[in-house]
Short mmCIF file of C-alpha atoms and ligand atoms in Angstrom, two decimals:
data_model
loop_
_atom_site.label_atom_id
_atom_site.label_comp_id
_atom_site.label_asym_id
_atom_site.label_seq_id
_atom_site.Cartn_x
_atom_site.Cartn_y
_atom_site.Cartn_z
CA MET A 27 0.19 0.08 -0.27
CA SER A 28 1.47 3.32 -0.77
CA LYS A 29 2.09 5.75 2.19
CA LEU A 30 2.19 9.41 2.87
CA VAL A 31 5.27 10.52 4.51
CA VAL A 32 6.30 14.12 6.09
CA GLN A 33 10.52 14.15 5.32
CA LYS A 34 11.91 16.94 7.40
CA TYR A 35 15.74 18.01 6.88
CA GLY A 36 17.74 19.93 9.31
CA GLY A 37 20.18 22.70 8.53
CA THR A 38 22.92 20.01 8.04
CA SER A 39 20.75 18.04 5.74
CA VAL A 40 20.51 21.09 3.21
CA GLY A 41 23.59 22.84 4.27
CA SER A 42 25.38 23.03 0.51
CA VAL A 43 23.98 22.47 -3.10
CA GLU A 44 25.63 18.91 -2.92
CA ARG A 45 23.64 18.09 0.45
CA ILE A 46 20.68 19.35 -1.03
CA GLN A 47 21.12 17.18 -4.37
CA GLU A 48 21.17 14.14 -2.24
CA VAL A 49 17.97 14.88 -0.67
CA ALA A 50 16.11 15.40 -3.97
CA LYS A 51 17.09 12.12 -4.79
CA ARG A 52 16.23 10.64 -1.53
CA VAL A 53 12.88 12.17 -2.30
CA ILE A 54 12.78 10.77 -5.79
CA ARG A 55 13.81 7.17 -4.40
CA TYR A 56 10.61 7.06 -2.02
CA ARG A 57 8.82 8.08 -4.80
CA GLU A 58 9.57 5.56 -7.29
CA ARG A 59 8.50 3.17 -4.65
CA GLY A 60 4.90 4.68 -4.93
CA ASP A 61 5.09 6.77 -1.67
CA SER A 62 4.04 10.15 -1.84
CA VAL A 63 5.99 12.55 0.00
CA VAL A 64 5.94 16.25 1.35
CA VAL A 65 9.08 17.81 2.37
CA VAL A 66 9.46 20.21 5.44
CA LEU A 67 13.35 22.31 5.48
CA SER A 68 14.92 23.67 7.66
CA ALA A 69 17.56 26.63 6.61
CA MET A 70 21.10 26.07 5.60
CA SER A 71 22.90 25.07 8.95
CA GLY A 72 24.35 28.54 9.85
CA GLU A 73 22.07 30.84 8.30
CA THR A 74 19.39 31.27 10.77
CA ASN A 75 22.41 32.36 13.05
CA LYS A 76 23.37 34.53 10.48
CA LEU A 77 20.09 36.44 10.65
CA VAL A 78 20.44 36.94 14.35
CA SER A 79 23.90 38.66 14.09
CA LEU A 80 22.51 40.89 11.35
CA ILE A 81 19.45 41.55 13.70
CA ASN A 82 21.63 42.23 16.68
CA GLU A 83 23.94 44.52 14.83
CA ILE A 84 21.05 46.82 13.53
CA ASN A 85 18.80 46.94 15.98
CA PRO A 86 18.53 44.09 18.99
CA ASN A 87 15.76 45.61 21.04
CA GLY A 88 13.86 46.17 17.67
CA SER A 89 10.21 44.85 17.04
CA ALA A 90 9.25 41.11 17.49
CA ARG A 91 7.44 41.08 14.36
CA GLU A 92 10.36 42.69 12.14
CA LYS A 93 12.70 40.16 13.44
CA ASP A 94 10.42 37.39 12.50
CA VAL A 95 9.94 38.66 9.02
CA ILE A 96 14.02 38.42 8.99
CA LEU A 97 14.38 35.12 10.51
CA SER A 98 11.97 33.23 8.07
CA THR A 99 13.84 33.75 5.36
CA GLY A 100 16.32 31.09 5.51
CA GLU A 101 13.77 28.49 4.91
CA GLN A 102 12.47 30.17 2.05
CA ILE A 103 15.50 29.82 0.24
CA THR A 104 16.23 25.85 1.23
CA ILE A 105 12.49 25.35 -0.17
CA GLY A 106 12.96 27.18 -3.71
CA LEU A 107 16.49 25.60 -4.08
CA LEU A 108 15.03 22.04 -3.51
CA SER A 109 12.30 22.54 -5.62
CA LEU A 110 14.17 23.53 -8.61
CA ALA A 111 16.54 20.47 -7.70
CA LEU A 112 13.66 18.08 -7.88
CA GLU A 113 12.41 19.71 -11.10
CA ALA A 114 15.96 19.02 -12.85
CA LYS A 115 15.44 15.98 -12.28
CA GLY A 116 12.12 15.42 -13.39
CA CYS A 117 10.04 15.43 -10.40
CA ALA A 118 7.05 18.20 -10.28
CA ALA A 119 7.80 19.91 -7.12
CA ARG A 120 6.34 23.00 -5.58
CA SER A 121 7.35 25.31 -2.74
CA TYR A 122 4.94 26.70 -0.04
CA THR A 123 6.45 29.35 2.68
CA GLY A 124 4.45 28.95 6.09
CA THR A 125 2.12 31.54 4.70
CA GLN A 126 1.33 29.66 1.61
CA ALA A 127 0.88 26.50 3.44
CA ARG A 128 -1.43 27.95 5.85
CA VAL A 129 0.35 27.34 9.17
CA MET A 130 -1.99 29.13 11.36
CA THR A 131 0.09 30.02 14.63
CA ASP A 132 -0.86 32.96 17.55
CA ASN A 133 0.88 35.75 17.53
CA ALA A 134 3.75 34.79 19.89
CA PHE A 135 6.57 36.40 17.75
CA SER A 136 9.72 34.22 18.18
CA LYS A 137 7.86 31.38 19.83
CA ALA A 138 4.41 31.33 18.36
CA ARG A 139 2.12 28.00 18.56
CA ILE A 140 0.76 26.40 16.11
CA SER A 141 -3.09 26.74 15.95
CA GLU A 142 -4.23 24.86 12.77
CA ILE A 143 -2.83 24.04 9.10
CA ASP A 144 -5.49 23.81 6.08
CA GLY A 145 -3.88 21.45 4.13
CA SER A 146 -6.30 21.33 1.62
CA LYS A 147 -3.94 22.89 -1.15
CA ILE A 148 -1.21 20.45 -0.74
CA LYS A 149 -3.53 17.67 -0.68
CA GLU A 150 -4.29 18.55 -4.29
CA ASP A 151 -1.00 19.02 -5.12
CA ILE A 152 -0.23 15.70 -3.43
CA ALA A 153 -3.13 13.85 -5.30
CA ALA A 154 -1.96 15.65 -8.79
CA GLY A 155 1.48 13.87 -8.45
CA LYS A 156 3.84 16.69 -7.00
CA VAL A 157 6.28 16.70 -3.73
CA VAL A 158 5.24 19.78 -1.92
CA VAL A 159 8.19 21.56 0.06
CA VAL A 160 7.19 23.58 3.05
CA ALA A 161 9.27 25.93 4.82
CA GLY A 162 9.51 24.89 8.61
CA PHE A 163 9.84 27.00 11.54
CA GLN A 164 7.33 29.72 10.24
CA GLY A 165 3.84 30.48 10.27
CA VAL A 166 1.04 33.13 9.68
CA ASP A 167 -0.92 34.81 12.67
CA CYS A 168 -4.67 35.89 12.17
CA ASP A 169 -3.76 39.07 10.85
CA GLY A 170 -1.37 37.94 8.11
CA ASN A 171 1.94 38.10 9.98
CA ILE A 172 4.49 36.12 9.75
CA THR A 173 5.75 34.34 13.06
CA THR A 174 8.58 32.01 13.82
CA LEU A 175 8.21 29.02 16.11
CA GLY A 176 11.43 28.94 18.29
CA ARG A 177 14.51 27.96 17.26
CA GLY A 178 14.69 24.25 16.06
CA GLY A 179 10.85 24.76 15.18
CA SER A 180 11.23 22.91 12.16
CA ASP A 181 10.56 19.86 13.78
CA THR A 182 7.51 21.13 15.15
CA THR A 183 6.28 22.28 11.37
CA ALA A 184 6.83 18.35 10.25
CA VAL A 185 4.90 16.85 12.88
CA ALA A 186 2.22 19.22 12.86
CA LEU A 187 1.64 18.80 8.99
CA ALA A 188 1.94 15.05 9.12
CA VAL A 189 -1.19 15.40 11.73
CA ALA A 190 -2.71 17.73 9.68
CA LEU A 191 -2.15 15.34 6.40
CA GLU A 192 -2.74 12.38 8.09
CA ALA A 193 0.57 11.15 6.88
CA ASP A 194 1.71 7.56 7.88
CA GLU A 195 4.96 8.52 9.42
CA CYS A 196 7.00 11.70 10.12
CA GLN A 197 10.42 11.20 9.04
CA ILE A 198 13.32 13.70 10.77
CA TYR A 199 16.53 13.37 8.78
CA THR A 200 19.42 15.00 11.21
CA ASP A 201 23.12 14.31 11.25
CA VAL A 202 22.97 11.46 13.48
CA ASP A 203 21.01 8.02 13.19
CA GLY A 204 18.55 8.09 16.05
CA VAL A 205 18.21 8.54 19.45
CA TYR A 206 20.95 7.05 22.15
CA THR A 207 20.46 5.67 25.19
CA THR A 208 22.47 9.19 26.44
CA ASP A 209 24.65 11.27 24.80
CA PRO A 210 27.27 9.42 22.64
CA ARG A 211 29.91 12.73 22.78
CA MET A 212 30.02 12.16 26.68
CA VAL A 213 29.43 8.31 26.99
CA PRO A 214 31.05 6.54 24.02
CA GLU A 215 29.51 3.38 25.13
CA ALA A 216 25.93 4.87 24.60
CA ARG A 217 23.66 2.65 22.34
CA HIS A 218 21.20 3.19 19.46
CA ILE A 219 17.87 2.64 20.53
CA PRO A 220 15.75 1.27 17.76
CA LYS A 221 12.33 1.63 19.24
CA LEU A 222 10.60 3.68 22.10
CA ALA A 223 7.97 4.87 23.25
CA LEU A 224 6.27 8.75 22.59
CA GLU A 225 5.91 9.18 26.04
CA GLU A 226 9.47 8.38 26.91
CA MET A 227 10.76 10.68 24.03
CA LEU A 228 8.97 13.36 25.70
CA GLU A 229 10.52 12.66 29.04
CA MET A 230 14.03 12.63 27.20
CA ALA A 231 13.25 15.56 25.38
CA SER A 232 12.05 17.79 28.48
CA GLN A 233 15.06 16.24 30.61
CA GLY A 234 17.28 17.71 27.96
CA SER A 235 17.77 15.21 24.67
CA LYS A 236 18.82 17.65 21.99
CA VAL A 237 17.58 15.29 19.18
CA LEU A 238 14.25 16.72 18.34
CA GLN A 239 12.63 19.82 19.65
CA ILE A 240 10.19 19.16 22.46
CA ARG A 241 7.47 20.98 20.97
CA ALA A 242 7.50 18.76 18.32
CA VAL A 243 7.64 15.56 20.70
CA GLU A 244 4.35 16.79 22.55
CA PHE A 245 2.40 17.08 19.29
CA ALA A 246 3.41 13.76 18.23
CA HIS A 247 2.05 12.91 21.58
CA LYS A 248 -0.93 14.76 21.50
CA TYR A 249 -2.02 12.98 18.41
CA ASN A 250 -0.02 9.62 18.43
CA MET A 251 1.80 10.43 15.27
CA PRO A 252 4.74 8.23 14.83
CA ILE A 253 8.07 9.87 14.26
CA ARG A 254 11.22 8.21 12.85
CA VAL A 255 14.87 9.86 13.37
CA LEU A 256 17.39 9.12 10.83
CA SER A 257 20.59 10.48 9.31
CA SER A 258 20.42 11.97 5.85
CA PHE A 259 24.07 10.90 5.61
CA ASP A 260 23.25 7.36 5.41
CA GLU A 261 22.90 6.52 1.81
CA GLY A 262 20.75 3.70 0.28
CA ASP A 263 18.00 4.29 3.06
CA GLU A 264 18.94 0.87 4.76
CA GLY A 265 20.57 2.84 7.63
CA LYS A 266 19.92 2.59 11.39
CA SER A 267 17.00 4.77 12.73
CA THR A 268 14.95 5.12 15.79
CA LEU A 269 11.06 4.89 16.00
CA VAL A 270 9.39 7.08 18.37
CA THR A 271 5.77 5.54 18.43
CA ARG A 272 2.61 4.59 20.36
CA GLU A 273 3.32 2.96 23.40
CA GLU A 274 1.08 -0.46 22.37
CA ASP A 275 3.78 -0.73 19.42
CA ILE A 276 6.46 -0.82 21.72
CA MET A 277 6.93 -4.99 22.17
CA GLU A 278 10.00 -4.62 24.72
CA GLU A 279 9.29 -2.12 27.73
CA VAL A 280 12.67 -1.58 29.63
CA LEU A 281 13.08 -0.06 33.25
CA VAL A 282 15.47 2.62 32.05
CA ARG A 283 15.36 3.31 28.10
CA GLY A 284 17.91 5.98 28.40
CA ILE A 285 19.56 9.04 30.19
CA ALA A 286 19.27 12.72 29.81
CA PHE A 287 21.08 15.57 31.15
CA ASN A 288 20.57 19.45 31.02
CA LYS A 289 23.39 22.13 32.14
CA ASP A 290 21.83 25.01 31.39
CA GLU A 291 20.39 25.00 35.08
CA ALA A 292 20.17 27.35 37.83
CA GLN A 293 19.08 26.70 41.23
CA LEU A 294 17.49 29.39 43.62
CA THR A 295 16.82 29.33 47.35
CA ILE A 296 14.67 31.47 49.46
CA THR A 297 14.93 31.10 53.38
CA GLY A 298 13.39 31.88 56.56
CA VAL A 299 10.04 32.24 54.87
CA PRO A 300 6.89 32.52 57.08
CA ASP A 301 5.06 29.05 56.54
CA GLN A 302 1.45 30.69 55.59
CA PRO A 303 -1.18 29.91 53.16
CA GLY A 304 -0.40 31.34 49.57
CA VAL A 305 3.50 31.66 50.16
CA ALA A 306 4.40 29.68 47.18
CA TYR A 307 2.30 31.47 45.09
CA LYS A 308 4.19 35.00 46.24
CA ILE A 309 7.52 33.40 45.41
CA VAL A 310 6.61 31.77 42.34
CA GLY A 311 4.06 34.07 40.95
CA PRO A 312 6.52 37.09 40.12
CA ILE A 313 8.71 34.78 38.70
CA SER A 314 6.19 33.23 36.13
CA ASP A 315 4.78 37.03 35.44
CA ALA A 316 7.97 37.70 34.15
CA ASN A 317 7.72 34.65 31.75
CA ILE A 318 10.50 32.76 33.29
CA GLU A 319 9.74 29.05 33.44
CA VAL A 320 10.08 27.33 36.91
CA ASP A 321 11.03 23.76 36.55
CA MET A 322 11.78 21.81 39.89
CA ILE A 323 10.22 23.16 43.32
CA VAL A 324 10.94 21.73 46.89
CA GLN A 325 9.36 23.40 49.95
CA SER A 326 10.64 21.74 52.98
CA ILE A 327 8.64 21.15 55.86
CA GLY A 328 8.03 24.14 57.91
CA SER A 329 9.61 24.71 61.74
CA ASP A 330 8.85 27.15 63.92
CA GLY A 331 6.70 29.05 61.65
CA ALA A 332 9.06 29.15 58.56
CA THR A 333 9.60 27.18 55.83
CA ASP A 334 12.41 27.04 52.88
CA PHE A 335 11.76 27.00 49.00
CA THR A 336 14.19 25.86 46.33
CA PHE A 337 13.31 26.16 42.49
CA THR A 338 15.15 25.51 39.34
CA VAL A 339 15.22 28.03 36.30
CA HIS A 340 16.76 28.41 32.71
CA ARG A 341 20.48 29.57 33.63
CA ASN A 342 19.83 32.17 30.79
CA ASP A 343 16.93 33.55 33.30
CA TYR A 344 19.29 33.10 36.30
CA GLU A 345 19.95 36.81 37.16
CA GLN A 346 16.47 38.13 36.42
CA ALA A 347 15.26 35.52 38.82
CA LYS A 348 17.57 36.07 41.24
CA ASN A 349 16.75 39.73 41.27
CA ILE A 350 12.70 39.01 41.49
CA LEU A 351 13.47 36.70 44.34
CA SER A 352 15.20 39.18 46.58
CA GLU A 353 12.35 41.91 46.02
CA THR A 354 10.13 39.19 47.13
CA ALA A 355 12.24 38.14 50.00
CA LYS A 356 11.92 41.64 51.08
CA LYS A 357 8.08 41.81 50.76
CA VAL A 358 7.33 38.66 52.44
CA GLY A 359 9.63 39.11 55.22
CA ALA A 360 11.86 35.96 54.55
CA GLU A 361 15.45 35.70 55.89
CA ASN A 362 17.74 34.93 53.10
CA CYS A 363 17.88 34.23 49.58
CA SER A 364 20.74 32.51 47.76
CA GLY A 365 21.42 30.96 44.09
CA ASN A 366 23.80 28.79 42.38
CA ASP A 367 23.99 28.43 38.50
CA LYS A 368 26.64 25.95 38.67
CA ILE A 369 24.58 22.73 38.74
CA ALA A 370 23.25 20.30 35.99
CA LYS A 371 20.13 18.35 36.24
CA VAL A 372 20.50 14.30 35.42
CA SER A 373 17.38 12.06 34.55
CA ILE A 374 16.40 8.45 33.83
CA VAL A 375 13.64 7.64 31.88
CA GLY A 376 11.90 4.44 31.17
CA GLY A 377 8.57 3.41 30.73
CA GLY A 378 9.38 -0.02 32.76
CA MET A 379 9.66 2.20 35.88
CA ARG A 380 5.53 2.25 36.32
CA SER A 381 5.69 -1.36 37.33
CA HIS A 382 8.79 -1.54 38.88
CA ALA A 383 9.69 0.13 42.17
CA GLY A 384 13.05 0.44 43.48
CA VAL A 385 14.58 2.19 40.82
CA ALA A 386 15.03 5.44 42.09
CA SER A 387 17.01 3.89 45.30
CA ASP A 388 19.24 2.29 42.52
CA MET A 389 19.85 5.74 40.81
CA PHE A 390 20.88 7.05 44.54
CA ALA A 391 23.11 4.27 45.19
CA ALA A 392 25.03 4.70 41.74
CA LEU A 393 25.30 7.92 42.70
CA ALA A 394 26.27 7.68 46.31
CA LYS A 395 29.07 5.40 45.26
CA GLU A 396 30.78 8.08 43.31
CA ASN A 397 30.32 10.23 46.33
CA ILE A 398 27.71 12.65 44.44
CA ASN A 399 25.75 14.95 46.51
CA ILE A 400 22.21 15.44 45.27
CA HIS A 401 20.61 18.64 45.80
CA MET A 402 17.07 18.38 44.34
CA ILE A 403 14.83 15.14 43.25
CA SER A 404 11.64 15.26 41.27
CA THR A 405 9.74 12.17 40.12
CA SER A 406 6.78 11.42 37.48
CA GLU A 407 5.49 7.79 36.39
CA ILE A 408 8.33 6.94 34.45
CA LYS A 409 11.33 9.62 35.10
CA VAL A 410 13.46 10.27 38.12
CA SER A 411 15.68 13.49 38.11
CA VAL A 412 18.27 14.58 40.49
CA VAL A 413 20.16 18.12 40.61
CA VAL A 414 23.94 17.74 41.13
CA ASP A 415 26.72 20.22 41.09
CA GLU A 416 27.91 20.75 37.38
CA LYS A 417 31.44 19.45 37.98
CA TYR A 418 29.98 15.50 38.48
CA LEU A 419 27.51 16.02 35.90
CA GLU A 420 29.58 13.81 33.41
CA LEU A 421 30.48 11.17 36.26
CA ALA A 422 26.93 11.01 37.18
CA VAL A 423 25.74 10.41 33.71
CA ARG A 424 28.74 7.93 33.06
CA SER A 425 27.75 5.86 36.47
CA LEU A 426 24.15 5.67 35.87
CA HIS A 427 24.60 4.80 32.41
CA GLU A 428 26.60 1.69 33.43
CA ALA A 429 24.73 1.26 36.63
CA PHE A 430 21.34 0.32 34.68
CA GLY A 431 23.27 -1.74 32.01
CA LEU A 432 22.42 0.52 28.93
CA ASP A 433 26.12 -0.10 27.92
CA GLN A 434 25.18 -3.89 27.47
CA ALA A 435 23.02 -5.26 24.39
N1 LIG B 517 16.31 27.18 11.28
C1 LIG B 517 15.61 27.41 12.34
C2 LIG B 517 16.99 27.18 13.48
O1 LIG B 517 18.09 27.06 13.33
C3 LIG B 517 14.38 26.16 12.43
C4 LIG B 517 15.20 24.90 12.48
O2 LIG B 517 16.45 24.47 12.11
O3 LIG B 517 14.32 24.10 12.94
O4 LIG B 517 16.75 27.55 14.51
MG1 LIG B 518 18.09 22.95 12.72
#
């Protein structure tokens, strides 16, 4: 049976004329098997960064609308180039910018969210036998303004388009051949994962795995769209890949699927806070109002009418969050506030944790053996995360990778 596949190619996969020709060849190979192909592209690698520098040279504090007008141009070049390459090889193709593809978003420039895609025109092109090539990372708001989806946003375009077109699979081509048990640049023993659940990928991405943009995984999880991660550098389409799919399609449930980590974290603590109703809100409220995302939160058991409160934020938001917190400290009559931006978060993720107790304690044992102090802990059904000093990050990841046998087949 013929399939509809959405193929997304990242910046390195379209980084040169030669790479674009390779993409055209791959698309044609798929079509020769009888499949219909919709392509979503990123800008050529480094291109969006160049646009960011141009913006910063002219007016870094300028309006977000104009910035998105500029940032969205990189993708317009690659979609045109690929369409021309396909045409030159005798394959009918048609490019679409985000606006032309009717990728509707809200008006949050630079981090817009897709609300809807009207795929009717694209479907007509597919029916007419054309390859449709869509610009990733961009959309249009209801007033016709161009928006962008946040760095790495082409993954999200691809998944959203796959959902809108009811594609059979969304393929994400990148420079690695899939998802690994942890980052192979840190742990050379990391093993390739052939298949994992969307929910596991969601935890991996939110805990720091950089293979897929988190919003793309959220979208895929919400709509049950299978994603396949593959390398555009493997020729012949027979290379390794990782299929991220519905839980029921995963045969083998493992305790720990992978170890994710995140270095970009910072921790803030406020001590001697009067232990009263509403105090958590008074502390976290002003931080959220400043659009700073709070990740882990720990409140200690109060004693003598006072309590301590610790939470983590992205390291880029550290200074701002610290200033806000010291204002709050004065207002609520807290004793002290302090912070640490040399921390990192390490997480173990696996669907098998649902039905097995003791995983957290095995994790703590492995860290204790290496004398690594844990600052904070948080858990979900399928994940345990700890905050440790940044200088122990690598040791923590390596020892957990070994402790859970991830280095073994
Ligand atoms: N070109 C954009 C970026 O570099 C979007 C993407 O590559 O997904 O962030
Ligand atoms: Mg990219």
